[in-house]
CSV table of C-alpha atoms in Angstrom, one decimal:
chain,number,residue,atom,x,y,z
T,1065,UNK,CA,-1.6,-9.7,40.8
T,1066,UNK,CA,-4.7,-7.3,40.2
T,1067,UNK,CA,-8.1,-9.0,40.1
T,1068,UNK,CA,-10.0,-7.8,36.7
T,1069,UNK,CA,-13.1,-5.9,37.2
T,1070,UNK,CA,-16.6,-7.6,36.8
T,1071,UNK,CA,-17.0,-4.6,34.1
T,1072,UNK,CA,-13.8,-5.4,32.4
T,1073,UNK,CA,-14.5,-9.0,32.2
T,1074,UNK,CA,-18.1,-8.2,30.6
T,1075,UNK,CA,-16.5,-5.5,27.8
T,1076,UNK,CA,-13.8,-8.2,26.9
T,1077,UNK,CA,-16.7,-10.6,26.5
T,1078,UNK,CA,-19.0,-8.4,24.5
T,1079,UNK,CA,-16.1,-7.7,22.0
T,1080,UNK,CA,-15.2,-11.1,21.6
T,1081,UNK,CA,-18.8,-12.1,20.8
T,1082,UNK,CA,-19.0,-9.0,18.5
T,1083,UNK,CA,-15.7,-10.1,16.7
T,1084,UNK,CA,-17.3,-13.5,15.9
T,1085,UNK,CA,-20.1,-12.0,14.5
T,1086,UNK,CA,-18.0,-9.4,12.5
T,1087,UNK,CA,-16.1,-12.2,11.1
T,1088,UNK,CA,-19.4,-13.7,9.3
T,1089,UNK,CA,-19.8,-10.2,7.7
T,1090,UNK,CA,-16.4,-8.9,6.7
T,1091,UNK,CA,-13.1,-9.7,6.6
T,1092,UNK,CA,-10.0,-8.5,8.7
T,1093,UNK,CA,-7.7,-6.3,6.8
T,1094,UNK,CA,-4.4,-5.3,7.4
T,1095,UNK,CA,-2.3,-2.8,5.1
T,1096,UNK,CA,1.4,-2.2,4.8
T,1097,UNK,CA,3.5,0.0,2.5
T,1098,UNK,CA,4.1,3.7,1.1
T,1099,UNK,CA,2.4,6.7,0.3
T,1100,UNK,CA,-0.1,4.5,-2.5
T,1101,UNK,CA,-1.7,2.8,0.6
T,1102,UNK,CA,-1.1,5.3,3.4
T,1103,UNK,CA,-4.4,6.5,4.9
T,1104,UNK,CA,-3.2,9.1,7.5
T,1105,UNK,CA,-0.6,8.0,9.4
T,1106,UNK,CA,1.6,10.6,8.4
T,1107,UNK,CA,-0.7,13.2,9.8
T,1108,UNK,CA,0.4,12.0,13.1
T,1109,UNK,CA,4.3,12.3,12.2
T,1110,UNK,CA,6.5,15.6,11.9
T,1111,UNK,CA,7.2,14.8,8.4
T,1112,UNK,CA,7.1,17.0,5.1
T,1113,UNK,CA,5.7,13.4,3.4
T,1114,UNK,CA,2.0,14.0,4.3
T,1115,UNK,CA,-1.4,14.9,2.6
T,1116,UNK,CA,-3.3,16.6,5.1
T,1117,UNK,CA,-4.0,20.0,3.3
T,1118,UNK,CA,-6.2,21.0,0.3
T,1119,UNK,CA,-6.6,20.2,-2.1
T,1120,UNK,CA,-6.4,16.7,-1.0
T,1121,UNK,CA,-9.6,14.9,-0.4
T,1122,UNK,CA,-11.6,17.1,-2.4
T,1123,UNK,CA,-13.5,14.1,-3.9
T,1124,UNK,CA,-13.4,11.8,-0.7
T,1125,UNK,CA,-16.9,11.6,1.2
T,1126,UNK,CA,-16.2,14.3,3.6
T,1127,UNK,CA,-14.7,16.2,0.9
T,1128,UNK,CA,-11.9,17.0,3.5
T,1129,UNK,CA,-8.1,16.0,3.3
T,1130,UNK,CA,-7.4,12.7,5.0
T,1131,UNK,CA,-3.9,12.3,4.4
T,1132,UNK,CA,-4.4,10.0,1.5
T,1133,UNK,CA,-2.3,10.8,-1.2
T,1134,UNK,CA,-5.3,11.2,-3.7
T,1135,UNK,CA,-8.5,13.2,-4.6
T,1136,UNK,CA,-10.8,10.7,-3.0
T,1137,UNK,CA,-10.5,6.9,-2.1
T,1138,UNK,CA,-7.2,4.9,-2.3
T,1139,UNK,CA,-6.6,1.4,-3.3
T,1140,UNK,CA,-7.3,0.3,0.6
T,1141,UNK,CA,-10.5,1.9,0.6
T,1142,UNK,CA,-11.6,0.3,-2.5
T,1143,UNK,CA,-10.7,-3.4,-1.4
T,1144,UNK,CA,-12.4,-2.7,1.8
T,1145,UNK,CA,-15.7,-1.6,-0.1
T,1146,UNK,CA,-15.4,-5.1,-2.0
T,1147,UNK,CA,-14.6,-7.5,0.9
T,1148,UNK,CA,-17.4,-5.8,3.1
T,1149,UNK,CA,-15.3,-4.0,5.5
T,1150,UNK,CA,-15.2,-0.4,6.6
T,1151,UNK,CA,-12.0,1.4,5.4
T,1152,UNK,CA,-9.5,0.3,8.1
T,1153,UNK,CA,-7.9,3.3,10.2
T,1154,UNK,CA,-4.5,4.1,10.3
T,1155,UNK,CA,-2.7,2.4,13.3
T,1156,UNK,CA,-1.5,5.9,14.5
T,1157,UNK,CA,-5.2,7.1,14.8
T,1158,UNK,CA,-6.7,7.4,18.2
T,1159,UNK,CA,-10.0,6.2,17.2
T,1160,UNK,CA,-8.3,2.7,16.6
T,1161,UNK,CA,-9.7,0.8,19.2
T,1162,UNK,CA,-12.3,-1.5,20.5
T,1163,UNK,CA,-14.5,-2.9,17.9
T,1164,UNK,CA,-12.4,-0.6,15.2
T,1165,UNK,CA,-9.4,-2.4,16.2
T,1166,UNK,CA,-10.6,-5.7,15.5
T,1167,UNK,CA,-11.3,-4.9,11.8
T,1168,UNK,CA,-8.0,-4.6,11.1
T,1169,UNK,CA,-5.4,-1.4,10.4
T,1170,UNK,CA,-3.4,0.2,8.1
T,1171,UNK,CA,0.5,0.5,9.0
T,1172,UNK,CA,1.4,2.2,5.6
T,1173,UNK,CA,3.5,5.2,5.9
T,1174,UNK,CA,4.4,7.7,2.8
T,1175,UNK,CA,7.8,8.1,1.8
T,1176,UNK,CA,9.1,4.6,3.0
T,1177,UNK,CA,10.9,2.0,1.0
T,1178,UNK,CA,11.9,-1.7,1.2
T,1179,UNK,CA,15.2,-0.3,2.6
T,1180,UNK,CA,15.7,1.8,5.7
T,1181,UNK,CA,17.7,4.4,3.9
T,1182,UNK,CA,14.9,4.9,1.6
T,1183,UNK,CA,13.4,8.4,1.9
T,1184,UNK,CA,15.8,9.8,4.6
T,1185,UNK,CA,14.6,12.9,3.3
T,1186,UNK,CA,11.4,12.8,4.9
T,1187,UNK,CA,12.9,12.2,8.3
T,1188,UNK,CA,10.1,10.9,10.4
T,1189,UNK,CA,8.2,8.1,8.8
T,1190,UNK,CA,7.4,4.5,9.8
T,1191,UNK,CA,9.8,2.5,8.1
T,1192,UNK,CA,9.1,-1.1,7.2
T,1193,UNK,CA,10.8,-2.7,10.4
T,1194,UNK,CA,8.4,0.0,12.7
T,1195,UNK,CA,5.7,-1.4,10.4
T,1196,UNK,CA,6.0,-5.0,11.4
T,1197,UNK,CA,6.6,-3.9,15.1
T,1198,UNK,CA,3.6,-1.8,15.2
T,1199,UNK,CA,1.8,-5.1,13.6
T,1200,UNK,CA,3.4,-7.1,16.8
T,1201,UNK,CA,1.9,-4.4,19.2
T,1202,UNK,CA,-1.5,-4.4,17.3
T,1203,UNK,CA,-1.5,-8.3,18.0
T,1204,UNK,CA,-0.9,-7.7,21.9
T,1205,UNK,CA,-3.6,-5.2,21.9
T,1206,UNK,CA,-5.9,-7.5,20.2
T,1207,UNK,CA,-5.3,-10.3,22.7
T,1208,UNK,CA,-6.2,-8.0,25.4
T,1209,UNK,CA,-9.5,-7.8,24.1
T,1210,UNK,CA,-10.4,-10.9,22.7
T,1211,UNK,CA,-7.8,-13.3,24.0
T,1212,UNK,CA,-5.0,-15.4,22.5
T,1213,UNK,CA,-6.9,-17.8,20.5
T,1214,UNK,CA,-9.5,-15.4,18.7
T,1215,UNK,CA,-6.5,-12.9,18.0
T,1216,UNK,CA,-4.7,-16.0,16.1
T,1217,UNK,CA,-7.9,-16.7,14.0
T,1218,UNK,CA,-8.1,-13.2,13.3
T,1219,UNK,CA,-4.8,-12.8,11.6
T,1220,UNK,CA,-4.7,-15.8,10.4
T,1221,UNK,CA,-7.8,-15.4,8.5
T,1222,UNK,CA,-7.2,-11.7,7.4
T,1223,UNK,CA,-6.5,-10.4,4.4
T,1224,UNK,CA,-2.9,-8.5,3.8
T,1225,UNK,CA,-1.8,-6.0,1.6
T,1226,UNK,CA,1.6,-4.7,1.2
T,1227,UNK,CA,2.6,-2.0,-1.3
T,1228,UNK,CA,6.3,-0.9,-1.3
T,1229,UNK,CA,9.4,-0.5,-3.6
T,1230,UNK,CA,8.7,2.2,-5.8
T,1231,UNK,CA,10.4,4.6,-3.2
T,1232,UNK,CA,13.6,2.3,-3.3
T,1233,UNK,CA,14.1,3.8,-7.0
T,1234,UNK,CA,12.7,7.4,-7.1
T,1235,UNK,CA,13.6,8.5,-3.8
T,1236,UNK,CA,16.9,6.2,-3.5
T,1237,UNK,CA,18.7,5.1,-6.2
T,1238,UNK,CA,17.5,7.8,-8.6
T,1239,UNK,CA,17.0,10.4,-6.4
T,1240,UNK,CA,20.2,12.2,-7.2
T,1241,UNK,CA,22.5,11.9,-10.2
T,1242,UNK,CA,25.0,10.1,-8.2
T,1243,UNK,CA,23.0,8.7,-5.0
T,1244,UNK,CA,25.1,6.8,-2.8
T,1245,UNK,CA,23.2,3.4,-3.7
T,1246,UNK,CA,23.9,3.8,-7.5
T,1247,UNK,CA,27.8,4.5,-7.2
T,1248,UNK,CA,27.5,1.4,-4.6
T,1249,UNK,CA,25.6,-1.1,-7.1
T,1250,UNK,CA,24.7,-1.0,-10.7
T,1251,UNK,CA,20.9,-1.4,-11.3
T,1252,UNK,CA,20.7,-5.1,-11.6
T,1253,UNK,CA,22.9,-5.9,-8.1
T,1254,UNK,CA,20.7,-3.3,-6.4
T,1255,UNK,CA,17.3,-4.9,-8.0
T,1256,UNK,CA,18.6,-8.2,-6.6
T,1257,UNK,CA,19.5,-6.9,-3.2
T,1258,UNK,CA,15.9,-5.1,-2.8
T,1259,UNK,CA,14.3,-8.5,-3.6
T,1260,UNK,CA,16.4,-10.1,-1.2
T,1261,UNK,CA,15.5,-7.6,1.4
T,1262,UNK,CA,11.9,-7.7,0.4
T,1263,UNK,CA,12.0,-11.5,1.0
T,1264,UNK,CA,12.8,-10.9,4.4
T,1265,UNK,CA,10.0,-8.6,5.0
T,1266,UNK,CA,7.3,-11.1,3.4
T,1267,UNK,CA,8.7,-14.0,5.6
T,1268,UNK,CA,8.4,-11.9,8.9
T,1269,UNK,CA,4.6,-11.3,7.9
T,1270,UNK,CA,4.0,-14.9,7.6
T,1271,UNK,CA,5.8,-15.6,10.8
T,1272,UNK,CA,3.7,-13.4,12.5
T,1273,UNK,CA,0.5,-15.2,11.6
T,1274,UNK,CA,-0.9,-14.0,8.3
T,1275,UNK,CA,-1.7,-16.3,5.5
T,1276,UNK,CA,-3.3,-14.4,2.6
T,1277,UNK,CA,-0.6,-11.5,1.5
T,1278,UNK,CA,-1.5,-9.4,-1.7
T,1279,UNK,CA,2.0,-8.4,-2.9
T,1280,UNK,CA,1.8,-5.5,-5.4
T,1281,UNK,CA,4.8,-4.7,-7.7
T,1282,UNK,CA,5.8,-1.4,-8.8
T,1283,UNK,CA,4.0,0.6,-11.4
T,1284,UNK,CA,5.5,1.9,-14.6
T,1285,UNK,CA,7.6,4.5,-12.4
T,1286,UNK,CA,9.1,6.1,-15.8
T,1287,UNK,CA,5.5,7.1,-16.8
T,1288,UNK,CA,4.5,9.2,-13.9
T,1289,UNK,CA,4.0,12.7,-14.7
T,1290,UNK,CA,7.1,14.0,-12.5
T,1291,UNK,CA,9.4,11.5,-14.0
T,1292,UNK,CA,8.2,12.5,-17.5
T,1293,UNK,CA,8.9,16.0,-16.8
T,1294,UNK,CA,12.4,15.3,-15.1
T,1295,UNK,CA,13.6,12.3,-17.0
T,1296,UNK,CA,11.4,11.8,-20.1
T,1297,UNK,CA,12.5,10.0,-23.0
T,1298,UNK,CA,12.0,11.6,-26.1
T,1299,UNK,CA,8.8,13.0,-24.8
T,1300,UNK,CA,7.9,9.8,-23.5
T,1301,UNK,CA,8.1,7.6,-20.5
T,1302,UNK,CA,12.0,7.7,-18.6
T,1303,UNK,CA,13.9,4.5,-20.3
T,1304,UNK,CA,15.8,4.2,-17.3
T,1305,UNK,CA,13.1,3.8,-14.6
T,1306,UNK,CA,11.0,1.6,-17.0
T,1307,UNK,CA,14.3,-0.3,-17.1
T,1308,UNK,CA,14.2,-0.7,-13.4
T,1309,UNK,CA,10.6,-1.6,-13.1
T,1310,UNK,CA,11.2,-4.4,-15.9
T,1311,UNK,CA,14.0,-5.6,-14.1
T,1312,UNK,CA,12.2,-5.6,-10.8
T,1313,UNK,CA,8.7,-7.0,-11.0
T,1314,UNK,CA,9.7,-10.1,-12.8
T,1315,UNK,CA,11.9,-11.0,-10.0
T,1316,UNK,CA,9.5,-9.9,-7.5
T,1317,UNK,CA,7.0,-12.5,-9.0
T,1318,UNK,CA,9.8,-15.3,-9.1
T,1319,UNK,CA,10.5,-14.6,-5.3
T,1320,UNK,CA,6.7,-15.0,-4.4
T,1321,UNK,CA,6.5,-18.3,-6.4
T,1322,UNK,CA,9.3,-19.2,-4.6
T,1323,UNK,CA,8.0,-18.6,-1.3
T,1324,UNK,CA,4.9,-20.3,-1.8
T,1325,UNK,CA,6.7,-23.4,-3.1
T,1326,UNK,CA,8.7,-23.1,0.1
T,1327,UNK,CA,5.6,-23.0,2.4
T,1328,UNK,CA,3.6,-25.6,0.4
T,1329,UNK,CA,0.6,-23.5,-0.2
T,1330,UNK,CA,-0.4,-19.9,-2.0
T,1331,UNK,CA,0.2,-17.7,0.8
T,1332,UNK,CA,1.4,-14.9,-1.5
T,1333,UNK,CA,-0.3,-13.5,-4.3
T,1334,UNK,CA,1.5,-11.3,-6.7
T,1335,UNK,CA,-0.4,-8.2,-8.3
T,1336,UNK,CA,0.7,-6.9,-11.8
T,1337,UNK,CA,0.2,-3.1,-10.9
T,1338,UNK,CA,2.6,-2.3,-13.7
T,1339,UNK,CA,0.4,-3.8,-16.5
T,1340,UNK,CA,-2.8,-2.4,-15.0
T,1341,UNK,CA,-1.1,0.8,-15.2
T,1342,UNK,CA,0.1,0.3,-18.4
T,1343,UNK,CA,-3.3,-0.4,-19.7
T,1344,UNK,CA,-4.7,3.2,-19.2
T,1345,UNK,CA,-1.5,5.1,-19.7
T,1346,UNK,CA,-0.9,3.6,-23.1
T,1347,UNK,CA,-4.5,4.0,-24.3
T,1348,UNK,CA,-6.2,6.6,-21.8
T,1349,UNK,CA,-9.1,7.5,-24.2
T,1350,UNK,CA,-10.2,4.0,-24.0
T,1351,UNK,CA,-10.6,4.0,-20.3
T,1352,UNK,CA,-12.0,7.4,-20.4
T,1353,UNK,CA,-9.4,9.6,-19.6
T,1354,UNK,CA,-8.0,12.5,-21.7
T,1355,UNK,CA,-4.4,12.2,-20.7
T,1356,UNK,CA,-2.3,10.1,-18.8
T,1357,UNK,CA,0.8,12.7,-19.1
T,1358,UNK,CA,-0.2,15.1,-17.0
T,1359,UNK,CA,-1.4,15.3,-13.5
T,1360,UNK,CA,-5.0,17.0,-12.3
T,1361,UNK,CA,-2.7,19.4,-10.5
T,1362,UNK,CA,-1.5,20.6,-14.2
T,1363,UNK,CA,2.2,22.0,-14.1
T,1364,UNK,CA,1.6,22.8,-10.6
T,1365,UNK,CA,2.7,24.7,-8.4
T,1366,UNK,CA,3.8,21.4,-6.8
T,1367,UNK,CA,5.8,21.2,-3.5
T,1368,UNK,CA,9.0,19.8,-3.5
T,1369,UNK,CA,7.7,16.4,-3.5
T,1370,UNK,CA,5.7,16.3,-6.6
T,1371,UNK,CA,2.3,16.6,-4.3
T,1372,UNK,CA,-0.3,19.4,-4.9
T,1373,UNK,CA,-0.9,22.4,-3.1
T,1374,UNK,CA,-3.6,25.1,-2.2
T,1375,UNK,CA,-2.2,27.3,-5.3
T,1376,UNK,CA,-1.8,24.3,-8.1
T,1377,UNK,CA,-4.1,24.8,-11.2
T,1378,UNK,CA,-6.5,22.1,-10.3
T,1379,UNK,CA,-8.6,20.6,-13.1
T,1380,UNK,CA,-12.3,21.0,-12.9
T,1381,UNK,CA,-13.0,17.1,-13.5
T,1382,UNK,CA,-10.7,14.5,-11.8
T,1383,UNK,CA,-12.1,11.6,-13.8
T,1384,UNK,CA,-10.6,12.9,-16.8
T,1385,UNK,CA,-7.2,12.4,-15.2
T,1386,UNK,CA,-5.1,9.2,-14.7
T,1387,UNK,CA,-2.9,11.2,-12.2
T,1388,UNK,CA,-3.9,13.1,-9.4
T,1389,UNK,CA,-0.7,14.6,-8.4
T,1390,UNK,CA,3.0,14.3,-10.1
T,1391,UNK,CA,3.4,10.6,-8.6
T,1392,UNK,CA,-0.3,9.2,-7.6
T,1393,UNK,CA,-3.1,7.9,-9.4
T,1394,UNK,CA,-6.5,9.4,-9.4
T,1395,UNK,CA,-9.7,7.7,-7.7
T,1396,UNK,CA,-10.8,6.7,-11.1
T,1397,UNK,CA,-7.4,5.2,-12.1
T,1398,UNK,CA,-7.6,3.3,-8.5
T,1399,UNK,CA,-10.7,1.6,-9.2
T,1400,UNK,CA,-9.3,0.3,-12.7
T,1401,UNK,CA,-6.5,-1.2,-10.5
T,1402,UNK,CA,-8.7,-2.7,-7.9
T,1403,UNK,CA,-11.1,-4.1,-10.6
T,1404,UNK,CA,-8.1,-6.0,-11.9
T,1405,UNK,CA,-7.0,-7.4,-8.6
T,1406,UNK,CA,-10.6,-8.8,-8.3
T,1407,UNK,CA,-11.1,-9.8,-11.8
T,1408,UNK,CA,-8.2,-9.7,-13.7
T,1409,UNK,CA,-6.4,-12.8,-15.2
T,1410,UNK,CA,-3.2,-14.3,-14.4
T,1411,UNK,CA,-1.7,-11.7,-16.9
T,1412,UNK,CA,-2.8,-9.3,-14.0
T,1413,UNK,CA,-2.8,-11.6,-10.7
T,1414,UNK,CA,-0.6,-14.7,-10.0
T,1415,UNK,CA,-1.9,-17.5,-9.3
T,1416,UNK,CA,-5.4,-16.0,-9.0
T,1417,UNK,CA,-7.3,-13.0,-8.4
T,1418,UNK,CA,-9.2,-11.6,-5.3
T,1419,UNK,CA,-12.6,-13.0,-6.2
T,1420,UNK,CA,-11.0,-16.6,-6.4
T,1421,UNK,CA,-9.1,-16.2,-3.2
T,1422,UNK,CA,-12.5,-14.9,-1.4
T,1423,UNK,CA,-14.4,-17.6,-2.8
T,1424,UNK,CA,-11.8,-20.3,-1.7
T,1425,UNK,CA,-11.5,-19.1,1.7
T,1426,UNK,CA,-15.3,-18.7,2.3
T,1427,UNK,CA,-15.3,-22.5,1.3
T,1428,UNK,CA,-12.3,-23.3,3.8
């Protein structure tokens, strides 16, 4: 067996000591999910589900596209700011090594869902099973740097965000008028199936060592500008997609409560992103928006995925729009959502908000 070099041993020791200092300052952060939280993994894939060209990133600090499906910062970025961390890098980024690796990673990939057949039209995306495989690979890489015990503590003490489920409706069940899934299952049975499959994913995350997992529900899917245009009911949100959200989100919360009861402590926290979206969708002026029905890209042109293009009719002031493109909130809307995550009542965060979690965990 090869003997480790003195330089290699010293490097690992320095990283382990640096990790200890890092833990005292900031929280390790892991992100799983879809385009609402993807920070650029799809840039490294041969897929159509990507946001690596203008006007994406126009309000990001570099004013350049990063792969985030936003005009600026996305939800993981804003949570990172609040917990004292640097924005975690996409797992596929070549920059994710050394000290940056030990700050966490973002495994999310636009287009994915709970089910493996969701988003098949995007071809090459990181489905949930693969995101979890990458997380296992991440832990092996971390163990090589700081050892088994430190890696276990890193994962156990991390904050985890998972955002997935919306695509299972808009890019699967309702993708076509007579999709395979809609012919196979009624909507209530499909929702039940999604919940049972999601439960397996969440338990896998728990078994992989995570102990603080923030789980977001779907937003009001029928109120996204794309759905308003395609399926709007009497000029309002799509009644069918709103029905799907109203069936899915309460069952997700119930499933999360059941998992916590089974485990015997609060591991999973449910974020009612449907309500936080509905707040500014139903009364945009109260939150400083002029509209929640039209995206900043206006009427397009969009590509086939509802994304902005370089020729889109871009609004001059993104802060006046609740939606950036046909599906994704603007940075300002993301800030409102994250604020509810940290300060919201149990109407928004069940059983407690992130500020309470951070305080409790700091005392542990």
